[in-house]
mmCIF file of C-alpha atoms in Angstrom:
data_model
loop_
_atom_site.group_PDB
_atom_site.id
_atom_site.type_symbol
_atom_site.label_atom_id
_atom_site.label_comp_id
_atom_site.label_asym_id
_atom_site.label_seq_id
_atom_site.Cartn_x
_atom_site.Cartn_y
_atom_site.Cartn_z
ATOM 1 C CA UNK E 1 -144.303 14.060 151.591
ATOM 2 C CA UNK E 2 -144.994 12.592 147.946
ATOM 3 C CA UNK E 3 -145.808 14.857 145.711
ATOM 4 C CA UNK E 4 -149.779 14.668 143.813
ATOM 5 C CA UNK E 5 -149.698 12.494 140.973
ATOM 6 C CA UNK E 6 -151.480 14.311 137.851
ATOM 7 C CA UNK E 7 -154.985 12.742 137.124
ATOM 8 C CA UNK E 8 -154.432 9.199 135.185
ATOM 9 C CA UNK E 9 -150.336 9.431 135.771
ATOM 10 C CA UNK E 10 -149.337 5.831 137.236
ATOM 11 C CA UNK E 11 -147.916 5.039 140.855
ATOM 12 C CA UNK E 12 -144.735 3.990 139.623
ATOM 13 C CA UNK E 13 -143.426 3.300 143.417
ATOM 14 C CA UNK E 14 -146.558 1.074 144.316
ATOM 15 C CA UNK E 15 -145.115 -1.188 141.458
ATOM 16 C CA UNK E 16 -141.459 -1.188 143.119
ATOM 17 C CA UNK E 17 -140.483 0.394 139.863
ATOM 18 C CA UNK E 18 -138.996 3.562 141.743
ATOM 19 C CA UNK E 19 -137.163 2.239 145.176
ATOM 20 C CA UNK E 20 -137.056 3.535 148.181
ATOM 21 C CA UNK E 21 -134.647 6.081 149.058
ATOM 22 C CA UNK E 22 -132.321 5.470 151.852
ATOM 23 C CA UNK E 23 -129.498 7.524 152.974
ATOM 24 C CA UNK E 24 -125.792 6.841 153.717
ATOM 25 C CA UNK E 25 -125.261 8.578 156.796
ATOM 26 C CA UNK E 26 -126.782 6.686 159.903
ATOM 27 C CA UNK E 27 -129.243 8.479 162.610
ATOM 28 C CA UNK E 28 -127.361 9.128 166.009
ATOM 29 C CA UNK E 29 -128.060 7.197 168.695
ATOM 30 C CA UNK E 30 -128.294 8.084 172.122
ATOM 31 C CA UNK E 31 -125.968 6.399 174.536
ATOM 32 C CA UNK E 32 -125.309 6.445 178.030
ATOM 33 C CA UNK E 33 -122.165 7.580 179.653
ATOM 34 C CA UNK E 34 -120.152 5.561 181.795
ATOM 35 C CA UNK E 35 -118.659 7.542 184.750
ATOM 36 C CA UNK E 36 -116.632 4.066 185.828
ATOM 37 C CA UNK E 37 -112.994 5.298 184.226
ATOM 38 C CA UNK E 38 -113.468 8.240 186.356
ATOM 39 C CA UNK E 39 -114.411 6.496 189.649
ATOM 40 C CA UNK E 40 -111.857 3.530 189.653
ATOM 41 C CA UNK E 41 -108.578 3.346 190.092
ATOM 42 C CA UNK E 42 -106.820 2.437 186.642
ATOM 43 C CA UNK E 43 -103.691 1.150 188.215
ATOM 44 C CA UNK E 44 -105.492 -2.275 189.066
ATOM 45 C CA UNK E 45 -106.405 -3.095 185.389
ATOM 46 C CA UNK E 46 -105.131 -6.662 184.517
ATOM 47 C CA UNK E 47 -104.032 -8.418 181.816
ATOM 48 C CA UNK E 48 -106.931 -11.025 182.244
ATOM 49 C CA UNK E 49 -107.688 -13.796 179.487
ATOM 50 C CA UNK E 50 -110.172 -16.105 181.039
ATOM 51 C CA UNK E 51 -113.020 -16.252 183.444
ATOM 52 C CA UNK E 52 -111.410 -16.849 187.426
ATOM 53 C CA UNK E 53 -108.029 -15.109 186.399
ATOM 54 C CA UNK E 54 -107.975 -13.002 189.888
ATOM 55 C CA UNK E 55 -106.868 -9.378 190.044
ATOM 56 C CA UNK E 56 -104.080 -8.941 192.952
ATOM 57 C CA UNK E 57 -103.811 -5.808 194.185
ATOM 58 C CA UNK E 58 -100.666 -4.955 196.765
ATOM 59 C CA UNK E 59 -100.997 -3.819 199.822
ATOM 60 C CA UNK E 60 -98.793 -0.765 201.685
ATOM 61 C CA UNK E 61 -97.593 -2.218 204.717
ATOM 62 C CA UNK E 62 -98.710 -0.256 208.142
ATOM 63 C CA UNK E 63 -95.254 0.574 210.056
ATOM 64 C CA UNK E 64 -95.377 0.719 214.183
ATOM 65 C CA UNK E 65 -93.643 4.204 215.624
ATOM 66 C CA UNK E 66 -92.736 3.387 218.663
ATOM 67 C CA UNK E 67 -91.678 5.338 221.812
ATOM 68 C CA UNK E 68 -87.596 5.055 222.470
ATOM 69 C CA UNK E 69 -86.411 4.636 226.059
ATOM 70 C CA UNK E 70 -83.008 5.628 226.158
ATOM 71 C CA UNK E 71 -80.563 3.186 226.782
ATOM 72 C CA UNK E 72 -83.364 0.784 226.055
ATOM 73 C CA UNK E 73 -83.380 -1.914 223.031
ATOM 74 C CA UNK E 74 -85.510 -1.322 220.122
ATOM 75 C CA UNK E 75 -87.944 -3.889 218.800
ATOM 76 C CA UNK E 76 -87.819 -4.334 214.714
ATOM 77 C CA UNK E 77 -91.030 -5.644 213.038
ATOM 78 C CA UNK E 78 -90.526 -7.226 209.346
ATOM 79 C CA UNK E 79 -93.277 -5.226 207.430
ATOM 80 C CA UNK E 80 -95.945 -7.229 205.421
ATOM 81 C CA UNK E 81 -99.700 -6.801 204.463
ATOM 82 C CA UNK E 82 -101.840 -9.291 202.825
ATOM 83 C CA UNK E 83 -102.757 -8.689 199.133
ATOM 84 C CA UNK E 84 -106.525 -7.897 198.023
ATOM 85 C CA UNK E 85 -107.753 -10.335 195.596
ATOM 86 C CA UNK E 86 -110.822 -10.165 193.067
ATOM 87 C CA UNK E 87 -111.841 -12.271 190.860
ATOM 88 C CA UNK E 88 -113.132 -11.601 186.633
ATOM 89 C CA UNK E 89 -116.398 -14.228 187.040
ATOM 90 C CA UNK E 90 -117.993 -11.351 184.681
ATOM 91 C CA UNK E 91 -118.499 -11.639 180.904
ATOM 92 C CA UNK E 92 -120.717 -10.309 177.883
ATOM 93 C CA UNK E 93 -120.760 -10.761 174.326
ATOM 94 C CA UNK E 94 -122.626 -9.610 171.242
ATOM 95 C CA UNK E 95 -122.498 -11.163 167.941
ATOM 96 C CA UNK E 96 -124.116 -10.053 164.918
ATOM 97 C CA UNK E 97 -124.384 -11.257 161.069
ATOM 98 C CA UNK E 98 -125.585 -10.260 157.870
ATOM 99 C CA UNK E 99 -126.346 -11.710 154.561
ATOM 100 C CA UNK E 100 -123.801 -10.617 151.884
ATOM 101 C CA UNK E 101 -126.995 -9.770 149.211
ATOM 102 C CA UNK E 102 -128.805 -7.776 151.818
ATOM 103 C CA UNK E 103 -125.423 -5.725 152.430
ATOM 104 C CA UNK E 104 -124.776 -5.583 148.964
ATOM 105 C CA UNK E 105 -128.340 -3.652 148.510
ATOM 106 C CA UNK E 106 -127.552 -0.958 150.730
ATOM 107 C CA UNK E 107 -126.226 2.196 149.356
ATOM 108 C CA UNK E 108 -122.976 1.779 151.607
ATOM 109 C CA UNK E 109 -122.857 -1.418 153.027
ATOM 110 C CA UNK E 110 -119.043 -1.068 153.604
ATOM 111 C CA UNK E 111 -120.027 0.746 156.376
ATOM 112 C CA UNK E 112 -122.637 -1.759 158.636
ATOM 113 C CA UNK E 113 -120.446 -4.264 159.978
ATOM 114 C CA UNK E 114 -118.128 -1.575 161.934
ATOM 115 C CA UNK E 115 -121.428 0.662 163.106
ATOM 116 C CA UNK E 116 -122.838 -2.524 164.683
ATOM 117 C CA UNK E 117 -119.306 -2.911 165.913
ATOM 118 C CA UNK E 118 -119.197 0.343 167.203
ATOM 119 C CA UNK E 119 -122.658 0.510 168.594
ATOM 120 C CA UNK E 120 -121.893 -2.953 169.967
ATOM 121 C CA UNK E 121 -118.975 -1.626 171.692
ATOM 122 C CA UNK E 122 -120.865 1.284 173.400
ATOM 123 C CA UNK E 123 -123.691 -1.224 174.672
ATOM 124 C CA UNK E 124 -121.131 -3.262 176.601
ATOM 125 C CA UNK E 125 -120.095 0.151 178.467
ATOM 126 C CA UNK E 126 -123.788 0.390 178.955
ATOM 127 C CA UNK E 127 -125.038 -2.367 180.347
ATOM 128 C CA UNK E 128 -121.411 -2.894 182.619
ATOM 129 C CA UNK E 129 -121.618 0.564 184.145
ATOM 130 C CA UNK E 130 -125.558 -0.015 185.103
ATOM 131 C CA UNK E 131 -124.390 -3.495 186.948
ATOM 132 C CA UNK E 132 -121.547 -1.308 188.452
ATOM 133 C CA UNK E 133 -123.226 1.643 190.064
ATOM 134 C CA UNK E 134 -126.107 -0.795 191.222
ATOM 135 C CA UNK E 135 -123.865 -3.263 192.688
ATOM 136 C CA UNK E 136 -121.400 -0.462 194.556
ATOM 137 C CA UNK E 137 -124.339 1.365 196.467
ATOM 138 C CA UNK E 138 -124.002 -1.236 199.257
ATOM 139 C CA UNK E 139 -120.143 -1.247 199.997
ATOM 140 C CA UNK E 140 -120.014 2.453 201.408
ATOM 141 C CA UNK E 141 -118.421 2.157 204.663
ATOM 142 C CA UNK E 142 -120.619 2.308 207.856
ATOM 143 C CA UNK E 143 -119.267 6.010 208.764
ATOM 144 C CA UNK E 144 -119.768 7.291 205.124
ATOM 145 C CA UNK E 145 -123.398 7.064 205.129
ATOM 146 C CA UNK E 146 -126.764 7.731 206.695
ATOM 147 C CA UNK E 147 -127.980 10.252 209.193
ATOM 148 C CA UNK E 148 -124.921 9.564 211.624
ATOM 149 C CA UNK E 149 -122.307 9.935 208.954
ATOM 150 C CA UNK E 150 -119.117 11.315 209.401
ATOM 151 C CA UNK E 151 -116.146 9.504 211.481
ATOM 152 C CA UNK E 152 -115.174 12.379 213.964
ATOM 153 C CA UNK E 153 -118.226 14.498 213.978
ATOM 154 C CA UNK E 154 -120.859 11.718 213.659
ATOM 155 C CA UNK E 155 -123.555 13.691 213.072
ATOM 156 C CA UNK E 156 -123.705 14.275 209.282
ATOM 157 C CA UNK E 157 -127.152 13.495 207.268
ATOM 158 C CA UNK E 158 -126.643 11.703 204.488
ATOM 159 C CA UNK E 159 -130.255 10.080 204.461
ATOM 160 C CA UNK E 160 -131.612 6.961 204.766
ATOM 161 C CA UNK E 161 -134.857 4.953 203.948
ATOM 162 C CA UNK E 162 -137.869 6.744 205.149
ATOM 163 C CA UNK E 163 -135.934 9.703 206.391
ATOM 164 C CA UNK E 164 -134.252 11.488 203.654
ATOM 165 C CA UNK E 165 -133.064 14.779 202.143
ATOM 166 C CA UNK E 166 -134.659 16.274 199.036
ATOM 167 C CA UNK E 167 -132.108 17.732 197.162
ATOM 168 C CA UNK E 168 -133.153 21.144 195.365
ATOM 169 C CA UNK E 169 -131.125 24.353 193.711
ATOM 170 C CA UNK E 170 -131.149 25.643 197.269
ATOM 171 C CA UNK E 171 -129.585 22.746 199.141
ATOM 172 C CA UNK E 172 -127.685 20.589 196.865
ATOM 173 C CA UNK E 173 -124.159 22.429 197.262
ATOM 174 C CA UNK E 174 -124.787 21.591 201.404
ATOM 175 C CA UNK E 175 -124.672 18.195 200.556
ATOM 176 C CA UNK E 176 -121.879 17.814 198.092
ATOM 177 C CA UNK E 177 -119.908 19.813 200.736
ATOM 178 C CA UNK E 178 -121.249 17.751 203.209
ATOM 179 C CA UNK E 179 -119.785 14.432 201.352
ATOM 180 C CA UNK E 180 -116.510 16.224 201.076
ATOM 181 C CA UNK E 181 -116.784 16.811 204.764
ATOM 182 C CA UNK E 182 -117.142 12.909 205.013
ATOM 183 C CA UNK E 183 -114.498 12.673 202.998
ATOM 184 C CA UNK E 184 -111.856 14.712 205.166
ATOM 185 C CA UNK E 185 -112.708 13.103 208.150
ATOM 186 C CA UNK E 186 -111.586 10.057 206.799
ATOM 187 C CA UNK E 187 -108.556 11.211 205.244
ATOM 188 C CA UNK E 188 -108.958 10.765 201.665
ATOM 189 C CA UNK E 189 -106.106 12.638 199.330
ATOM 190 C CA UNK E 190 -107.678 15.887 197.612
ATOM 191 C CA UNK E 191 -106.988 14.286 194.452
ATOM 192 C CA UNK E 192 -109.130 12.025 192.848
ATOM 193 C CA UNK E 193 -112.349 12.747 194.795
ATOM 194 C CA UNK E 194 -115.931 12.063 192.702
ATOM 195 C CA UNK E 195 -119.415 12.159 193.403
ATOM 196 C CA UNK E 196 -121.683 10.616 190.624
ATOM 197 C CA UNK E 197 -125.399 12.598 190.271
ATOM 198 C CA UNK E 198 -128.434 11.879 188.313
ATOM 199 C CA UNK E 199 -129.301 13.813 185.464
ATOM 200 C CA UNK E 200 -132.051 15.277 187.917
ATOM 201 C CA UNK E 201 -129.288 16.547 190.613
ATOM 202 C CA UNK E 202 -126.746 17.785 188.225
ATOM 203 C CA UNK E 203 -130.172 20.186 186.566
ATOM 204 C CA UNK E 204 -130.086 21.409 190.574
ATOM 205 C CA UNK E 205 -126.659 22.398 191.168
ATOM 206 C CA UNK E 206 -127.024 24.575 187.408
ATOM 207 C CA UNK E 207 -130.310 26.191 189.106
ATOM 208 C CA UNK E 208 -127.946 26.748 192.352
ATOM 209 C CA UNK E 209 -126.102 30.427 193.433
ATOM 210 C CA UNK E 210 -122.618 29.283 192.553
ATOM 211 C CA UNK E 211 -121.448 32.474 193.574
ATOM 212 C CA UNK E 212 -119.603 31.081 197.150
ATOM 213 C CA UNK E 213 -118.759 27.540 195.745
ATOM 214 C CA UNK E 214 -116.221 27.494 192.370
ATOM 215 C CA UNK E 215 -117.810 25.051 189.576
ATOM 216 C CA UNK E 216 -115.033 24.763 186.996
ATOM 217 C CA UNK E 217 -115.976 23.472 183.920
ATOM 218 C CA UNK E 218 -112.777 21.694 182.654
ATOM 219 C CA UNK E 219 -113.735 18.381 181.527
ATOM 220 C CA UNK E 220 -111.125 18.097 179.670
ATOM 221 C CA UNK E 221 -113.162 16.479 176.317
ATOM 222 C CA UNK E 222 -114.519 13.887 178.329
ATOM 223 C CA UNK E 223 -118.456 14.656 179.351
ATOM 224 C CA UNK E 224 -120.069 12.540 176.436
ATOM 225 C CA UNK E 225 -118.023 9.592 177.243
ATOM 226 C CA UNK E 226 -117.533 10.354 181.389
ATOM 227 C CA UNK E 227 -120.241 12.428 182.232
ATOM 228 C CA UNK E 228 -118.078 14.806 183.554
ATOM 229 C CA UNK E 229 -119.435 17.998 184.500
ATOM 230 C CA UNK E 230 -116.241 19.992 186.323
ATOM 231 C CA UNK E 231 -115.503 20.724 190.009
ATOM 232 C CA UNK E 232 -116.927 21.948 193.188
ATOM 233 C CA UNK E 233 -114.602 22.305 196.149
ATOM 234 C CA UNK E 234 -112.437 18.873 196.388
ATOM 235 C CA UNK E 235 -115.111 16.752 194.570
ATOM 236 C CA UNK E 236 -115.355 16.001 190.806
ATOM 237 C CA UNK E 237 -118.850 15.936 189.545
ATOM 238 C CA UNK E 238 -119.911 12.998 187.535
ATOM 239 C CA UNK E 239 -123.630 12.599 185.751
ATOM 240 C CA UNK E 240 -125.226 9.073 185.249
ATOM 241 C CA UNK E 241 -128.711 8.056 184.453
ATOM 242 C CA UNK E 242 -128.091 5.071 185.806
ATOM 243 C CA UNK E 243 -127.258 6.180 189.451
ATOM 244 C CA UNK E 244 -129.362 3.410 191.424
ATOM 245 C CA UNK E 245 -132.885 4.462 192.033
ATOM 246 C CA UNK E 246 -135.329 3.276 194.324
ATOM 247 C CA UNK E 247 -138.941 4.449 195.305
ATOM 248 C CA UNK E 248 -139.449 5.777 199.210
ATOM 249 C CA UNK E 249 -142.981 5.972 199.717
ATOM 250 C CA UNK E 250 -143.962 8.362 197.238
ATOM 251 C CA UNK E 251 -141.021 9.767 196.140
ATOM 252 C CA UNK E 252 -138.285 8.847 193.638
ATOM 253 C CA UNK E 253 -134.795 8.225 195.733
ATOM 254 C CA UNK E 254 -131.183 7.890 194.243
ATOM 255 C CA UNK E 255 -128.312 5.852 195.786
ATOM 256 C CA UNK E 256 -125.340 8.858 194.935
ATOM 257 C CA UNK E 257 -121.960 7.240 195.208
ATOM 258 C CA UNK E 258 -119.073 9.625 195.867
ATOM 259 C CA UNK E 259 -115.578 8.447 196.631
ATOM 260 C CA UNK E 260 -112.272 8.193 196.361
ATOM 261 C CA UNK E 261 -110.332 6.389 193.424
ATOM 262 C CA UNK E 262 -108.885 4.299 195.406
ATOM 263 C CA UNK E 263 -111.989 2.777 197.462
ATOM 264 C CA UNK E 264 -112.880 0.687 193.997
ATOM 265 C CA UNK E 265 -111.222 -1.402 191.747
ATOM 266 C CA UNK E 266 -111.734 -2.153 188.341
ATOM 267 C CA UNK E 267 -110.331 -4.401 184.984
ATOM 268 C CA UNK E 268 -111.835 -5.255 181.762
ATOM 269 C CA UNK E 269 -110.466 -6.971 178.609
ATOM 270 C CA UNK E 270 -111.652 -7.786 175.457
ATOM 271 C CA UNK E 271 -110.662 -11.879 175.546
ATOM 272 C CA UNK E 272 -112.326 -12.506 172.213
ATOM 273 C CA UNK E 273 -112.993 -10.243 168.798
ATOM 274 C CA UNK E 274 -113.547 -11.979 165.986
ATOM 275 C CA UNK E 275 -114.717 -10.933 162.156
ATOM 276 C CA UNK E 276 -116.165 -13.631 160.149
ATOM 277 C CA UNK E 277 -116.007 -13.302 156.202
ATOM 278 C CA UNK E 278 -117.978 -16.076 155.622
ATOM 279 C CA UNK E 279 -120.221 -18.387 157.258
ATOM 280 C CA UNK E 280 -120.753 -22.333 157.355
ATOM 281 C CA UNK E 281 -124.431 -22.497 156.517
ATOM 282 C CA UNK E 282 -125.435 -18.926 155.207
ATOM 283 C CA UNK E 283 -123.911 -16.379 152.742
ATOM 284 C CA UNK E 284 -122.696 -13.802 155.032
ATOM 285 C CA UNK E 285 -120.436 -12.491 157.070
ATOM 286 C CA UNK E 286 -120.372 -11.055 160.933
ATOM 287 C CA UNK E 287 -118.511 -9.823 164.168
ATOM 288 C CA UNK E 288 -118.139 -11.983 167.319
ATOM 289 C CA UNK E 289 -116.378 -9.594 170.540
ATOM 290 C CA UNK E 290 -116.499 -11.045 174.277
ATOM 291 C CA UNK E 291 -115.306 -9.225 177.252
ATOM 292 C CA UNK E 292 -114.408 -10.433 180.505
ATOM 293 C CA UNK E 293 -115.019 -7.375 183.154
ATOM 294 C CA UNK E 294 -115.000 -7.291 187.038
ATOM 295 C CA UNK E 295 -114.716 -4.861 189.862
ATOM 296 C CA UNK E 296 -114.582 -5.110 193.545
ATOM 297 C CA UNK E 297 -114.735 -2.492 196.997
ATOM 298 C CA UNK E 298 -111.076 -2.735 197.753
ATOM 299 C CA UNK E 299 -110.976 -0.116 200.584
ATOM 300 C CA UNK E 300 -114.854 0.549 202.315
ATOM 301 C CA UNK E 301 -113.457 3.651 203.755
ATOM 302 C CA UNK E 302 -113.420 5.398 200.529
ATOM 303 C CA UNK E 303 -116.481 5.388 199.217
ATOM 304 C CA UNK E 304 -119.980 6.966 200.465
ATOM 305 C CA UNK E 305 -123.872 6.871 199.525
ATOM 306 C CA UNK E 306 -125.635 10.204 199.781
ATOM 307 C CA UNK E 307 -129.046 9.198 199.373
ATOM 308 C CA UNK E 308 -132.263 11.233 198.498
ATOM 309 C CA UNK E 309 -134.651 12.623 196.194
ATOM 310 C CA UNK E 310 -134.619 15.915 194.155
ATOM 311 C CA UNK E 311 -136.802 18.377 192.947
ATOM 312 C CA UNK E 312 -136.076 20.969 190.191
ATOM 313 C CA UNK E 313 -138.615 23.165 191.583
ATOM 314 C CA UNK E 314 -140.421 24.467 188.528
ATOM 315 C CA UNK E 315 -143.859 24.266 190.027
#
């Protein structure tokens, strides 16, 4: 607030003659997280350079055990599996400029072109892991989702349009279990297990009695950039607010992934990142970055959609 002038004192500030008064530190900004490091498997990165460069991704071979008759002859098979291809058809940019006198003005213009850069940066993890978790909610296999989930018991709810769970501090640990469940039936490893919540869900397992199910809170430094949140049973617990959402009637419904690491793959590069110290036509100078990014369902079987709506229950 500006202080009261005394009667007949001029406005010096109306005039210009006193500036405004900026600051050199920079307000934060609020970011979303991207859970993707933590759901993909990083062994099928790429060295990618250009849009249609494919990812190839080995396959184990499936051996045959055979019975023996004794005395018999054995059969030999010559072990092979076909690769899994993807290609990078998905790319981004930003590019930014400035005018050298408007920099010059600010109290520390030293400092804009590498906070655009940086905020630049964390936009591109923004807007790739929204077109992620959207695009992965249909892949989950047949057996990991709905109200007949489960491949052995067949029987597990994991909702579905019209007909689905609302998850509360009272339930939500059923279902998490339940996806490991879904999980064990189809033989994922132990390790590497994830289940990504909205903000919404994650508030409900807080509210929950964790006093029968462990919630370990290692993230190990990684919950602003992650979403992280720790463990319960075999399943890491990842936030998002940008899980899918959809509305069911009259109620707000998520598309919850949980999988295995192995069920997605994932590459990104930066193909392009360029600083310009001048310009043709302009006094200035700016920051050009391009990334080439894809990701593809390399094994149905390991991922799941538990799908629902929640409710804190502060009414």
């Amino acid at each position: 607030m500006t202080p009261p002038l005394a009667p007949g004192y001029p406005d010096y500030k109306v005039n210009q003659l006193i500036a405004d008064l900026y600051t050199s530190s920079y307000q934060k900004k609020f970011y979303y997280t991207s859970p993707i490091p933590l759901m993909t498997n990083s062994d099928f990165a790429a060295d990618v350079n250009k849009r249609g460069d494919k990812v190839i991704i080995p396959v184990r071979p499936t051996i045959t055990v055979k019975d023996y008759p004794v005395g018999g002859l054995m059969t030999m098979e010559n072990p092979n599996a076909a690769p899994i291809e993807f290609p990078m058809n998905r790319s981004n940019y930003f590019y930014f400029g400035i005018d050298k006198i408007t920099k010059k003005q600010m109290i520390d213009g030293s400092k804009f072109i590498d906070v655009c850069t940086l905020d630049g940066g964390e936009q591109v993890n923004t807007t790739i892991a929204g077109q992620f978790l959207d695009d992965i909610a249909g892949d989950a296999h047949a057996s990991n989702k709905g109200n007949s989930a489960g491949v052995t018991s067949g029987n597990i709810k994991l909702g579905t349009t019209a007909s689905f769970p609302t998850l509360t501090s009272v339930n939500v640990l059923k279902y998490i279990i339940a996806c490991e469940v879904v999980g064990d039936e189809q033989n994922w490893p132990d390790a590497g297990r994830w289940i990504c919540l909205p903000s919404v869900v994650a508030g409900c397992i807080q509210l929950s009695d964790l006093k029968d199910v462990s919630l370990s809170g290692d993230t190990g430094g990684s919950m602003l950039r992650h979403g992280r949140l720790g463990r319960i049973g075999k399943m890491t617990i990842l936030q998002s607010n940008q899980v899918k959402k959809v509305t069911d009637g009259a109620s707000t419904c998520f598309h919850m992934p949980f999988g295995h690491i192995s069920a997605l793959g994932f590459a990104s590069s930066v193909i392009e990142s360029v600083y310009f110290e001048k310009f043709e036509h302009t006094c200035g100078e700016g920051m050009r970055v391009t990334n080439l990014y894809d990701w593809a369902t390399v094994n149905s079987k390991g991922l799941g959609i538990l799908y629902g709506a929640a409710d804190l229950g502060l009414d």
